[in-house]
CSV table of C-alpha atoms in Angstrom, one decimal:
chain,number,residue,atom,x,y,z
A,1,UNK,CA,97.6,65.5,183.4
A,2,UNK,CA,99.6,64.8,186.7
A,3,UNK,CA,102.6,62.9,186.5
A,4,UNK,CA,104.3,62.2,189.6
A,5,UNK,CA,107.5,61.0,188.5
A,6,UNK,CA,108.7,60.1,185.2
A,7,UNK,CA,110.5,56.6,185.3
A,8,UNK,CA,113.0,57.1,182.4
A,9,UNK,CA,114.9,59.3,184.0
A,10,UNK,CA,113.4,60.0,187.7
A,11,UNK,CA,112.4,63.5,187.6
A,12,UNK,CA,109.5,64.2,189.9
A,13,UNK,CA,109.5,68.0,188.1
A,14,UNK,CA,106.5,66.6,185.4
A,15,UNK,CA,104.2,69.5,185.6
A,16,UNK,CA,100.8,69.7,182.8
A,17,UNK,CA,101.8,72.4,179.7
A,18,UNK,CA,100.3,73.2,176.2
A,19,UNK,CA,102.4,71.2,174.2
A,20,UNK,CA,102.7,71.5,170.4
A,21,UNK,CA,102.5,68.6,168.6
A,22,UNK,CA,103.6,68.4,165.1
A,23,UNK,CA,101.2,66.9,162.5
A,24,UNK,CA,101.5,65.0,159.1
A,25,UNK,CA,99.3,66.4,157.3
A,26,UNK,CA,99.1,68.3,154.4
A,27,UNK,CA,96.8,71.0,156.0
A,28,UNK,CA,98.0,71.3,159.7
A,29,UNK,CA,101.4,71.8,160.7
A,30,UNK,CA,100.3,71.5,164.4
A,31,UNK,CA,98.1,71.3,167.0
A,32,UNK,CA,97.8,72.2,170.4
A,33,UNK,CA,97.3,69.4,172.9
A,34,UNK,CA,96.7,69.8,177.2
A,35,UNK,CA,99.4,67.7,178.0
A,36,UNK,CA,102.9,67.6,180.8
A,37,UNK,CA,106.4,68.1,179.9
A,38,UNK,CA,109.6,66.2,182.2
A,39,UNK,CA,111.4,69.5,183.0
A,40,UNK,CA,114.9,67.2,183.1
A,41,UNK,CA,114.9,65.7,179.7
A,42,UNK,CA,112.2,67.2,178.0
A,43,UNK,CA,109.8,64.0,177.2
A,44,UNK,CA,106.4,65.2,176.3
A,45,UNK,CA,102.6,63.0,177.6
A,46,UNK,CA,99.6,63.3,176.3
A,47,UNK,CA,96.4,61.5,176.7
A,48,UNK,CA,95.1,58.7,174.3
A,49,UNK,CA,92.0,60.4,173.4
A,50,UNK,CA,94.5,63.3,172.5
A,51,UNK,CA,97.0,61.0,170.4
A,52,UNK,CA,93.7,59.1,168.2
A,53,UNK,CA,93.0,62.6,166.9
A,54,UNK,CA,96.0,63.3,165.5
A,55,UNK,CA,95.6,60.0,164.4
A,56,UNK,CA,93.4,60.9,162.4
A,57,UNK,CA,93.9,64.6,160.7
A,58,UNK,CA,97.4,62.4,159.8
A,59,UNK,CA,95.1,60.1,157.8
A,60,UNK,CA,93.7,62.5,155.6
């Protein structure tokens, strides 16, 4: 994922991580997305496909 600049708060420091997204469910307490994290105020992106999984292992 490459992020330029993130809007909210104008950091251009938006570089792709492993981010670890918690889950609702009653099985998985997290999984492990490909993603980017704002270095300035922490605000975490991920892709849609990513976000409709967890979607989905939260429906169950």
């Amino acid at each position: 994922m490459d992020i330029k600049q993130y809007v909210m708060c104008g950091c251009t420091n938006v570089p792709p991580a492993e981010l670890d997204i918690p889950v609702k469910s009653q099985f998985i307490i997290s999984v492990k997305v490909d993603g980017a994290k704002c270095m300035e105020c922490g605000e975490e992106y991920y892709d849609m496909q990513s976000l409709k999984a967890i979607e989905e292992l939260e429906k169950d």
